[in-house]
Short mmCIF file of C-alpha atoms and ligand atoms in Angstrom, two decimals:
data_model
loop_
_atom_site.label_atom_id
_atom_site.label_comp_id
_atom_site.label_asym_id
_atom_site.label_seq_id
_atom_site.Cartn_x
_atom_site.Cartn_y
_atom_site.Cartn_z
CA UNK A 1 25.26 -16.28 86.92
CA UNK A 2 26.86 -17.66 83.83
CA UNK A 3 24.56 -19.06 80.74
CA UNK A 4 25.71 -20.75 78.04
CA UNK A 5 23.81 -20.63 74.95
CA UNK A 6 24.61 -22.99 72.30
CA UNK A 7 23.51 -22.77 68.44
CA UNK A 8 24.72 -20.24 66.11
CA UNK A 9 21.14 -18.65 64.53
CA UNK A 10 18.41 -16.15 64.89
CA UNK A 11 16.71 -17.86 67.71
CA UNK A 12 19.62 -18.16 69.62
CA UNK A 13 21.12 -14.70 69.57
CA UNK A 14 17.15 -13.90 70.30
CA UNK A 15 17.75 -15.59 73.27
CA UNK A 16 21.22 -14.08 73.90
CA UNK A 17 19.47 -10.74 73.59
CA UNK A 18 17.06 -11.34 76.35
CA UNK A 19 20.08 -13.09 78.40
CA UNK A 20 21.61 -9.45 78.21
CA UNK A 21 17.80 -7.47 79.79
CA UNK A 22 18.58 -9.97 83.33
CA UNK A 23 20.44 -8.72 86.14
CA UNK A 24 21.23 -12.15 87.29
CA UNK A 25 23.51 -12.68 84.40
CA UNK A 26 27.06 -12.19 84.53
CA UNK A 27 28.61 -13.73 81.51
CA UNK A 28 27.05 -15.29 78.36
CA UNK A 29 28.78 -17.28 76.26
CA UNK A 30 27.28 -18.48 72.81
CA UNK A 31 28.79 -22.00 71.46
CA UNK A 32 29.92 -21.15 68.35
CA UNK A 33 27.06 -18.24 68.30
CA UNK A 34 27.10 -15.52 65.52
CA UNK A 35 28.69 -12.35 64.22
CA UNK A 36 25.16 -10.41 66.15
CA UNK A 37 26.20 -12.55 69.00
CA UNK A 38 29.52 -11.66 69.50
CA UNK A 39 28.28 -8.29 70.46
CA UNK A 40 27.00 -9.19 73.17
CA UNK A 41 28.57 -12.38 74.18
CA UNK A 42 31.34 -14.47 74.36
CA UNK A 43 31.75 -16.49 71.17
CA UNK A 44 32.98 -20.38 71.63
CA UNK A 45 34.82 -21.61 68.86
CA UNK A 46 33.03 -25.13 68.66
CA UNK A 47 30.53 -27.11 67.00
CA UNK A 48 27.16 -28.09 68.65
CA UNK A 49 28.00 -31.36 68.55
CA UNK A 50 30.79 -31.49 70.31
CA UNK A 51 29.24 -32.58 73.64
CA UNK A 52 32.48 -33.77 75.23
CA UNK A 53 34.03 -30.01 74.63
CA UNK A 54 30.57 -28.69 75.57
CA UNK A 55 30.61 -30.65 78.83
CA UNK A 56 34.57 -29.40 79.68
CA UNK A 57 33.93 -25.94 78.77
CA UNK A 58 30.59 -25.21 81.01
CA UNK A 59 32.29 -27.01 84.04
CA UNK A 60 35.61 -24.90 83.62
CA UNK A 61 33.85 -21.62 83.24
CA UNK A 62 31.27 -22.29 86.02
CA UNK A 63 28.59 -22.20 83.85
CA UNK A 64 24.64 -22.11 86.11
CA UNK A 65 22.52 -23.01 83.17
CA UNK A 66 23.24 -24.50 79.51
CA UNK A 67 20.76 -23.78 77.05
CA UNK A 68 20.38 -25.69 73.53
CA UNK A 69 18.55 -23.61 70.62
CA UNK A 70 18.55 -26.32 68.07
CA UNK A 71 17.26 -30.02 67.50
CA UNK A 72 20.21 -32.01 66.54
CA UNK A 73 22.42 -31.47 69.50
CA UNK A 74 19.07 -32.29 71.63
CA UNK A 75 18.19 -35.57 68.94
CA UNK A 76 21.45 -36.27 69.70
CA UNK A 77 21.70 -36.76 73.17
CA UNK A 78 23.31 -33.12 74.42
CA UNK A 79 21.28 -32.49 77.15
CA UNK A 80 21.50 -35.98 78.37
CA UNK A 81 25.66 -35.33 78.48
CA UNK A 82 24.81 -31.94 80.30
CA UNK A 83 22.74 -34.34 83.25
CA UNK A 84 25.02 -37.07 83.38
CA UNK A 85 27.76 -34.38 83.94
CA UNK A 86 25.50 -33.16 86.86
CA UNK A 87 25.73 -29.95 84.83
CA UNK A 88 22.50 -27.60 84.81
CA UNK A 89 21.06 -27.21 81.18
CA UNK A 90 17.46 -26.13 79.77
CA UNK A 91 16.04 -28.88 76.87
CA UNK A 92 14.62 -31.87 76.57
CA UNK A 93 16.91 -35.64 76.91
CA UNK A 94 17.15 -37.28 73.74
CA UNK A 95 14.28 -39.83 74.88
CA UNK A 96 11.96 -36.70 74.76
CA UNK A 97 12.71 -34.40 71.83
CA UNK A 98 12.03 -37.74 69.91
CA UNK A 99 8.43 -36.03 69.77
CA UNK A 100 10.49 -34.55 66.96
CA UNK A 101 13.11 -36.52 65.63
CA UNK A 102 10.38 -38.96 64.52
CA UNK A 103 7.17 -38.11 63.34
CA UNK A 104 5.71 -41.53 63.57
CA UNK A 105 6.56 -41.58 67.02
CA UNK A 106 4.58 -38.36 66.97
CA UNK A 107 1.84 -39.58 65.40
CA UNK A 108 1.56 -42.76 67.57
CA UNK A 109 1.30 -40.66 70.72
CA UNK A 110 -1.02 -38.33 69.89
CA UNK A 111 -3.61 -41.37 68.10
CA UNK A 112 -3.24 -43.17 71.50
CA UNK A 113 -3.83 -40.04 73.81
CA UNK A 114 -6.41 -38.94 71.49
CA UNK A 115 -5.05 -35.56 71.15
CA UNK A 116 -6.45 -33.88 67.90
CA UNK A 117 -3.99 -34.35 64.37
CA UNK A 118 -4.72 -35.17 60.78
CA UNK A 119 -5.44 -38.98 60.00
CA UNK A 120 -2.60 -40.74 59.23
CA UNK A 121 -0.92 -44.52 58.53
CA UNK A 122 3.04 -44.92 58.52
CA UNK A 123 4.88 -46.99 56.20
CA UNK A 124 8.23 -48.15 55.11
CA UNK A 125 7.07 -50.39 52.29
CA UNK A 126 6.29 -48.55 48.83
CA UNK A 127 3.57 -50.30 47.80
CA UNK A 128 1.58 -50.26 50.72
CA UNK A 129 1.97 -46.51 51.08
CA UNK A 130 1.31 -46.02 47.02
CA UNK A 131 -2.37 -48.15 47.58
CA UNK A 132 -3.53 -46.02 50.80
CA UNK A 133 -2.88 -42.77 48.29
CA UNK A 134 -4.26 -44.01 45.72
CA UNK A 135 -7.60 -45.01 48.29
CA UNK A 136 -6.94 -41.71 49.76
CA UNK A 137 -6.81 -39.42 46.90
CA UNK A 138 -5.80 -35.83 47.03
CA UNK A 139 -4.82 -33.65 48.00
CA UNK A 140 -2.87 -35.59 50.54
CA UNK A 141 0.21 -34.98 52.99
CA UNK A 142 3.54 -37.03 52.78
CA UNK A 143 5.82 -36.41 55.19
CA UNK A 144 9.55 -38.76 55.85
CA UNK A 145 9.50 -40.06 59.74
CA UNK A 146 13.05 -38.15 60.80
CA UNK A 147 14.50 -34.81 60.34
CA UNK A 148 15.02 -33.36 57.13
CA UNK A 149 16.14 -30.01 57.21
CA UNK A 150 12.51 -28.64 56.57
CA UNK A 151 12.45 -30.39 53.09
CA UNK A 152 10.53 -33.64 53.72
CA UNK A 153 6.97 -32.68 53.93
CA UNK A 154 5.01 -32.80 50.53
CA UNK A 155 1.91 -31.02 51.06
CA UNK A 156 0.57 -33.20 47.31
CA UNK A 157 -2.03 -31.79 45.26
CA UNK A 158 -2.29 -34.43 42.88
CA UNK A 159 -2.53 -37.92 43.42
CA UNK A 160 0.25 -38.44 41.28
CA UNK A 161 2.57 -36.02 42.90
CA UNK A 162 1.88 -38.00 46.27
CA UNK A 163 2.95 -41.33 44.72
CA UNK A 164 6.16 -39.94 43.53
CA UNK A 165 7.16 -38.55 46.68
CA UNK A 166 6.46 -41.64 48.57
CA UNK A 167 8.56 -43.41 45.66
CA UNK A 168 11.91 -40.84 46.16
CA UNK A 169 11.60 -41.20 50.14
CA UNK A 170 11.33 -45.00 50.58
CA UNK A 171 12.65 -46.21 47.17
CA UNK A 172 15.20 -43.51 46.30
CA UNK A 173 16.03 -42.98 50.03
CA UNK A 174 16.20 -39.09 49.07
CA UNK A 175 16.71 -38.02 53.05
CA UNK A 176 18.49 -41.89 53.77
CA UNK A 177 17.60 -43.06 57.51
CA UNK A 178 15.00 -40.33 57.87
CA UNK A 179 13.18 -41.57 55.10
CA UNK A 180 13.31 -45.20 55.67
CA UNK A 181 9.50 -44.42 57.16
CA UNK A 182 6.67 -42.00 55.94
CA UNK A 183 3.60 -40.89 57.49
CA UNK A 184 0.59 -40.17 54.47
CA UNK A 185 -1.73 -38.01 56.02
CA UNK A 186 -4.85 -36.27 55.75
CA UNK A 187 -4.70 -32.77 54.66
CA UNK A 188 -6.13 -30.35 56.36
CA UNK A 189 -7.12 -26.70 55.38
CA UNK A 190 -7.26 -23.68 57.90
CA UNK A 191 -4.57 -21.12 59.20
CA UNK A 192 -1.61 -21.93 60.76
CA UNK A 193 -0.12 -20.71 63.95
CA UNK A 194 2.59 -22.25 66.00
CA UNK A 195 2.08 -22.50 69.77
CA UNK A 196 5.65 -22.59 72.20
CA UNK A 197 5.49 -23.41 76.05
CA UNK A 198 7.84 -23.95 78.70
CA UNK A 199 7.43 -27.32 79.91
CA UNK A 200 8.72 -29.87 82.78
CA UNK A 201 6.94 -32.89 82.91
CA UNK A 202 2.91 -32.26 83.38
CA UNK A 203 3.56 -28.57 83.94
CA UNK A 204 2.66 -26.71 81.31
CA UNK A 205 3.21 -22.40 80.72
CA UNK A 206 1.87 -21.35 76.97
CA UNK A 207 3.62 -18.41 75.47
CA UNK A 208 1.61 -16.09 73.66
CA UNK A 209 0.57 -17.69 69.77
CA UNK A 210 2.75 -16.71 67.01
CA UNK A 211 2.65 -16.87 63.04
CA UNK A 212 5.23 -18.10 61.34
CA UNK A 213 5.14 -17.63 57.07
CA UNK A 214 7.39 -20.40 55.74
CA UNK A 215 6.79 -19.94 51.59
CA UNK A 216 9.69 -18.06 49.90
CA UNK A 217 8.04 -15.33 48.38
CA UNK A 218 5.19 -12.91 48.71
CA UNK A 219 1.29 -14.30 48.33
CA UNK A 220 3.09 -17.74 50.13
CA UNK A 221 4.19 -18.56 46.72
CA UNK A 222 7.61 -20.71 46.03
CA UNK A 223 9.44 -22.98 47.72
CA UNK A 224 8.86 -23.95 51.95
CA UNK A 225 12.29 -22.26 53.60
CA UNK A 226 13.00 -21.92 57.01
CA UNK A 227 10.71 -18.92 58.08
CA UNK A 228 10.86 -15.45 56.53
CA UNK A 229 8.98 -13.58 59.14
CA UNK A 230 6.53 -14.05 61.88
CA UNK A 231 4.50 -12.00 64.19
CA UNK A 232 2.83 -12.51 68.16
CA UNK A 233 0.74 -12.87 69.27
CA UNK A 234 -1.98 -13.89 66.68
CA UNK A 235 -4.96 -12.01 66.98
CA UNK A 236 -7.19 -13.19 64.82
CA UNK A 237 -6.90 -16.65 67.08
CA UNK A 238 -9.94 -16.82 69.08
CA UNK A 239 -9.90 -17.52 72.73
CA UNK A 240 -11.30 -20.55 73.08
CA UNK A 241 -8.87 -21.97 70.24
CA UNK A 242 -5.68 -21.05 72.06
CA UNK A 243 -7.81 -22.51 75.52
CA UNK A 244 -8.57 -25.69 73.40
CA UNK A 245 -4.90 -25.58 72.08
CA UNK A 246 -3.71 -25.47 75.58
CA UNK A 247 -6.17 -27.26 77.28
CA UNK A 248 -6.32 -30.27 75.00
CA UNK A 249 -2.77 -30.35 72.83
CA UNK A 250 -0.26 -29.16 74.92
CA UNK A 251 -1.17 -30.44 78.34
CA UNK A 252 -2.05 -33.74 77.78
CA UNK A 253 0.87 -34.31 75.55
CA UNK A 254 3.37 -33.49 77.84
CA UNK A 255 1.42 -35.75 80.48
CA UNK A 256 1.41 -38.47 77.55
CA UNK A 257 5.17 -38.01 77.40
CA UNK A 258 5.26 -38.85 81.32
CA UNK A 259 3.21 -42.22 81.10
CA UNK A 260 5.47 -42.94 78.25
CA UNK A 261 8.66 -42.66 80.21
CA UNK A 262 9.79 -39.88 78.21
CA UNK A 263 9.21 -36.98 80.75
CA UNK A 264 9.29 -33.48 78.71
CA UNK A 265 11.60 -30.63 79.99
CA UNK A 266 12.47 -27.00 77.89
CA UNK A 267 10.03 -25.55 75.05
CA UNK A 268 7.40 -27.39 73.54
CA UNK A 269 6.08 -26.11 70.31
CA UNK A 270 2.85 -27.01 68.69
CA UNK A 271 2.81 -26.19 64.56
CA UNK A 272 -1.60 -26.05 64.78
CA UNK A 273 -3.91 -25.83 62.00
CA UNK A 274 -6.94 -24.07 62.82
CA UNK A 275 -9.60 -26.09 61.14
CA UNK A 276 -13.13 -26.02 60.99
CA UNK A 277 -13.32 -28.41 64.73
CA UNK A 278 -10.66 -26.49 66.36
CA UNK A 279 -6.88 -26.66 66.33
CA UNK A 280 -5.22 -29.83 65.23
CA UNK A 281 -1.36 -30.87 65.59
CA UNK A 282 0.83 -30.90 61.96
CA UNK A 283 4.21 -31.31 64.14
CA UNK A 284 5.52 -30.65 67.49
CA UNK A 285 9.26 -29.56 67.83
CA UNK A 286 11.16 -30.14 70.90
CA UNK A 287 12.79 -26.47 70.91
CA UNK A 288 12.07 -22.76 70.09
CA UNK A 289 10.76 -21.75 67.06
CA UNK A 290 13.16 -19.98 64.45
CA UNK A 291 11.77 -16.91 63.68
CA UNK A 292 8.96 -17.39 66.31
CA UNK A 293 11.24 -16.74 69.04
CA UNK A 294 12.55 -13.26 67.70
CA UNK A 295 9.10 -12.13 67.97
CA UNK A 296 7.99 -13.80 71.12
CA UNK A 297 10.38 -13.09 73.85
CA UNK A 298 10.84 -9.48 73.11
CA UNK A 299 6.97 -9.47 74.45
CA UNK A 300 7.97 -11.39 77.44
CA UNK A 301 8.21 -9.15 80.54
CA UNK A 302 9.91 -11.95 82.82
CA UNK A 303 13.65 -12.48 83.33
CA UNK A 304 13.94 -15.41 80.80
CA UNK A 305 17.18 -16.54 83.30
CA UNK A 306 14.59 -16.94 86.40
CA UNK A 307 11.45 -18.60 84.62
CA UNK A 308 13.96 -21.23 82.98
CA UNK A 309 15.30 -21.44 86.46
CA UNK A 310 11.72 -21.56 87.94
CA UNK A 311 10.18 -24.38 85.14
CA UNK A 312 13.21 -26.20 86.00
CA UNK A 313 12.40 -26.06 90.05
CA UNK A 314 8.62 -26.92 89.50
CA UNK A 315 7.19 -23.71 90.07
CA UNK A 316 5.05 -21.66 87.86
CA UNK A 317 7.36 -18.65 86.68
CA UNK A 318 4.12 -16.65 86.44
CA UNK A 319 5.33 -15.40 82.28
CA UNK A 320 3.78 -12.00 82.11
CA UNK A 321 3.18 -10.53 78.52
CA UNK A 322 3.49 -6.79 77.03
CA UNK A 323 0.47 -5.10 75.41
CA UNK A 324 0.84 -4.90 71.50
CA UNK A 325 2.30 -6.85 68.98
CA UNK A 326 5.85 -7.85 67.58
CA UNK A 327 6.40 -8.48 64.14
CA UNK A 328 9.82 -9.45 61.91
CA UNK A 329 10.90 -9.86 58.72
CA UNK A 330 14.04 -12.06 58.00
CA UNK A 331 16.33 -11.05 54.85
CA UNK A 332 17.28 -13.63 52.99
CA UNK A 333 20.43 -14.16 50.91
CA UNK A 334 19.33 -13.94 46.85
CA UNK A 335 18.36 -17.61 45.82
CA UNK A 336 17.48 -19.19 49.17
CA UNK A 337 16.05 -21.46 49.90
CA UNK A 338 18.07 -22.99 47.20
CA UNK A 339 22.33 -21.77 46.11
CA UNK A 340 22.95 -18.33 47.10
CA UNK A 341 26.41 -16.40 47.21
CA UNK A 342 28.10 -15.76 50.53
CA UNK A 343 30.04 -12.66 51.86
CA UNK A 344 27.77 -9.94 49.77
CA UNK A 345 28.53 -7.10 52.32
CA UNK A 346 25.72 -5.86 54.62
CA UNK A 347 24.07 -2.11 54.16
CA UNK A 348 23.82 -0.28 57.24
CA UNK A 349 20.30 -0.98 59.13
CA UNK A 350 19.29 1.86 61.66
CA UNK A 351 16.35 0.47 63.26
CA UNK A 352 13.44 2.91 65.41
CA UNK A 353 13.07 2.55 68.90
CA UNK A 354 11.92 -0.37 69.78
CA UNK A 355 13.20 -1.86 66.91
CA UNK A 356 15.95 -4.90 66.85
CA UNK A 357 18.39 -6.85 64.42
CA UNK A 358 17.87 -10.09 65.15
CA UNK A 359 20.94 -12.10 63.24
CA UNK A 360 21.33 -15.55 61.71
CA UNK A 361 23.61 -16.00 58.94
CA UNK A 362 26.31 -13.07 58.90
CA UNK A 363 30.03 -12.93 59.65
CA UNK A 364 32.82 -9.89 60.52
CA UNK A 365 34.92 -9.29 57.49
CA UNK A 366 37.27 -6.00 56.97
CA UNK A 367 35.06 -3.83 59.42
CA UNK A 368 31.90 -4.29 57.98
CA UNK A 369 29.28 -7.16 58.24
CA UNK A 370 28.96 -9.76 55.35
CA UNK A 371 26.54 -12.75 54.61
CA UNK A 372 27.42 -16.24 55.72
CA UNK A 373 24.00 -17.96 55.62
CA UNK A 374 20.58 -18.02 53.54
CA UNK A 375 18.59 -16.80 56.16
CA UNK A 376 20.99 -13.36 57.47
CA UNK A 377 19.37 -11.11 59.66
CA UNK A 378 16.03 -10.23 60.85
CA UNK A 379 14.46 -6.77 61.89
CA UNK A 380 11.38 -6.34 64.06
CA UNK A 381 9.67 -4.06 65.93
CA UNK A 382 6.55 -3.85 68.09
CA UNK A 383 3.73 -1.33 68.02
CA UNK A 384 -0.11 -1.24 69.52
CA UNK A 385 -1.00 -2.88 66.89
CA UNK A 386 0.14 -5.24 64.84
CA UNK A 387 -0.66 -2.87 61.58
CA UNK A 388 2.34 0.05 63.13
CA UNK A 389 4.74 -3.19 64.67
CA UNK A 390 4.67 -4.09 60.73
CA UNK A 391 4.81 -0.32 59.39
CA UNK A 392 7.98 0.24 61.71
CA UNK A 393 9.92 -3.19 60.60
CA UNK A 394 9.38 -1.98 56.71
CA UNK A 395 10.80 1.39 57.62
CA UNK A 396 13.86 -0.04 58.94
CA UNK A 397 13.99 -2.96 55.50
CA UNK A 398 14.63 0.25 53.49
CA UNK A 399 18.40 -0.18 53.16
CA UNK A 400 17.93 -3.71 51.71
CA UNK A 401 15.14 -2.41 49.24
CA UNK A 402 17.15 -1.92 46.41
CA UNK A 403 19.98 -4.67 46.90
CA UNK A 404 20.09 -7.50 44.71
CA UNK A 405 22.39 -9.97 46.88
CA UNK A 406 19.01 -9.77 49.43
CA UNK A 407 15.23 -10.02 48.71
CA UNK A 408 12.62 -10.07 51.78
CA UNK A 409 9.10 -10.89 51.97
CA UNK A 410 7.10 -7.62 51.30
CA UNK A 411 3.40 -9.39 52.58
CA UNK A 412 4.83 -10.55 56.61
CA UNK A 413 1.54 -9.92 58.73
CA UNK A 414 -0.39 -8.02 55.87
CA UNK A 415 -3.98 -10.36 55.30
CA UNK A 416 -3.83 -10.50 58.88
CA UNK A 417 -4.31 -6.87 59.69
CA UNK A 418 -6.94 -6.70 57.11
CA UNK A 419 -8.70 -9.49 59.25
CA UNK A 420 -7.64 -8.81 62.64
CA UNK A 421 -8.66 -4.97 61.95
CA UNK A 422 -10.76 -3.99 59.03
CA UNK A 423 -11.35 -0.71 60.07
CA UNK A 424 -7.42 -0.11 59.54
CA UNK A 425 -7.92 1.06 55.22
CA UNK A 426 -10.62 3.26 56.28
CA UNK A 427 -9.41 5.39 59.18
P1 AMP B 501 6.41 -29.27 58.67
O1 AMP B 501 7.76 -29.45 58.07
O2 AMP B 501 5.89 -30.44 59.40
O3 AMP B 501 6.34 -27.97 59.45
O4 AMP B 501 5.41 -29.03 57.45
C1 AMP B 501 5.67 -28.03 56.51
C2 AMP B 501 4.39 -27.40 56.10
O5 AMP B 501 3.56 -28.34 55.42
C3 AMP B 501 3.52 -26.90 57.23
O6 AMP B 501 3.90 -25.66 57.68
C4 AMP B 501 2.16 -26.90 56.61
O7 AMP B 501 1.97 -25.72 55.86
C5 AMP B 501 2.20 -28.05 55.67
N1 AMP B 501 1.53 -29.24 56.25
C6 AMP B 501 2.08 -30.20 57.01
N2 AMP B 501 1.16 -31.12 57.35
C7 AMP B 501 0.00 -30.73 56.81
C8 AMP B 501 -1.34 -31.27 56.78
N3 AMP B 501 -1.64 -32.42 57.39
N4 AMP B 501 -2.28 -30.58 56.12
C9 AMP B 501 -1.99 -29.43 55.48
N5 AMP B 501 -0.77 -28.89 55.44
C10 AMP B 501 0.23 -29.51 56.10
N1 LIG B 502 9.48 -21.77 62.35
C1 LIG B 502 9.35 -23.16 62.28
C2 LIG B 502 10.29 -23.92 63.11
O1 LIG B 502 11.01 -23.39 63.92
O2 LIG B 502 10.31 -25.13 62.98
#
């Protein structure tokens, strides 16, 4: 069979990567896909959101299934094209991965299904929303209603900061239509752990839980980026929270998203606080996590080509998981999440066995790889535990150690292991 995998970041050559491990697959192409990609697939010189070229080319190179890594193309309608075109493709319609293009939509939902979240009121008038913080207090959460690249959530610790944030979203219009609407919510405290499943309609098949670690630097200091490292599954995640998160998150939304005429197909994912009652919902996203994917799937012991296949036929692909634990850390161009220079060559990474380069923003240039991006690679590894998955990734960071066009997060994992195993130190 030929797949078609269409985004150009870590997730999606993470995705390409386990394309490669099925024996179903003949060709993969990758629309526009990545320098990492281009290894290993055929690279499509197009733009996501070109749905009509997307459309022609998957008909004209008989592609079996169409698979779309990120959330604009799906916001935008691309797997709606992909249907109407009676062309086979993995991901929710546009109707459904509203669960993420609008977090008041989200919000709604979940209040009416009763499915467990931080309080919340949603408003598009300034005044209103200042009065409800100032009842409030802090801290307190404000978040604009649409996408906005990972930037609009203030997590406020003052009361003060809170009413200035609501003031640059709806007065200011600092993210323009996806600010025109807030949600202020309640804050809550507890660890966070972000929960994927493959979903069509009510059926519902959890991956294992991963952790994502979204501050810029060490000690989740500086400013929110896109992910600089994650690890699955999370063992320090009790049993009956992943059963609750299951159980009473992820099932009934996707049976709300039924009733509401908005039937769910692709990945799910839950961003969960643990709190002191259980789990509760900060977002849902209507797509795989970026970095949570890299260390998912190379865990998952199915053909990913035959349970997409299966969750798309109704039937339970039966996702079997390896022992141990998979952990990456993404380098990061010098200065993200903010300016950062592009095409700073690439040392050479030699990674242990078991080890992969998982990449994101890096391009071919004279023989050698350079930087394109402010995320540009990730290496992980697994191990028993998730104490040697993490010792084996650092081994293989030691190239970048000493570069100053890089930096990387020296703390993925670490309070973890001294929770999950605090006999670790003392053997
Ligand atoms: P998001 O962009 O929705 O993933 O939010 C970014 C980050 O803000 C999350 O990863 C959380 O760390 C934090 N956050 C969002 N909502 C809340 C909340 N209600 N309480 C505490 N922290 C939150
Ligand atoms: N890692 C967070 C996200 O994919 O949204």
């Amino acid at each position: 069979m030929n797949v078609l995998v269409v985004g150009r970041g870590g997730r999606e050559h993470s995705l390409v990567q386990k394309f490669v491990e099925s024996d179903q697959v003949d060709r993969i192409f990758a629309a526009p896909g990545n320098a990492g990609m281009s290894q290993m697939a055929e690279c499509i010189d197009t733009s996501e959101q070109d749905f009509d070229g997307l459309v022609a080319f998957a008909r004209e190179n008989n592609v079996e299934l169409t698979v779309v890594g990120p959330e604009n193309p799906l916001l935008d309608g691309l797997v709606d094209a992909f249907q109407e075109a009676d062309l086979p493709v993995f991901g929710p319609t546009k109707a459904a991965a509203l669960i993420e293009g609008s977090k008041h939509f989200a919000k709604q939902l979940m209040q009416e299904y009763e499915i467990p979240t931080a309080g919340y009121e949603a408003f598009s008038d300034v005044e209103a929303a200042q009065a409800y913080i100032k009842e409030k207090g802090a801290p307190i959460v404000v978040k604009a209603d649409g996408l906005a690249a990972g930037k609009g959530v203030v997590v406020a610790e003052t009361v003060d900061e809170a009413l200035s944030a609501a003031e640059d979203m709806l007065r200011n219009g600092q993210f323009g239509d996806a600010s025109r609407e807030i949600v202020v919510e309640e804050f809550l405290a507890g660890d966070e752990f972000s929960l994927m499943a493959f979903v069509n309609g009510t059926n519902v098949y959890p991956m294992i839980p991963a952790k994502d670690h979204k501050r810029a630097y060490d000690g989740d200091q500086g400013p929110n980026t896109g992910g600089m490292g994650a690890f699955a599954p999370v063992q320090e995640l009790n049993n009956w929270s992943y059963a609750f998160a299951v159980e009473e998150i992820l099932k009934p939304v996707a049976a709300a998203m039924v009733k509401e005429g908005r039937p769910f197909t692709g990945i799910l994912y839950a961003g969960l606080i643990e709190t002191s009652v259980g789990p509760k919902v900060i977002e849902f996203n209507a797509r795989f996590g970026d970095p949570e994917t890299q260390v998912v799937l190379p865990l998952l012991e199915n053909d990913l080509l035959q349970v997409m296949i299966d969750v798309l036929d109704g039937k339970n692909p039966d996702l079997t998981w390896s022992e141990g634990v998979c952990a990456g850390v993404v380098v990061a161009s010098e200065g993200y999440p903010g300016a950062y220079e592009k095409r700073r060559p690439l040392p050479e990474v030699e990674v242990a066995e078991g080890g992969f380069v998982v990449h994101a923003g890096t391009a071919w240039e004279d023989g050698k790889y350079v930087s394109s991006g402010g995320r540009v690679l990730l290496i992980g590894n697994k191990g028993e535990d998730l104490a040697q998955a993490l010792d084996r990734t650092y081994q293989s960071l030691r190239p970048f150690e000493n570069q100053s066009d890089f930096f990387y997060r020296r703390d993925i994992g670490r309070s973890s292991v001294s929770s999950a195993a605090p006999h670790a130190d003392v053997e």
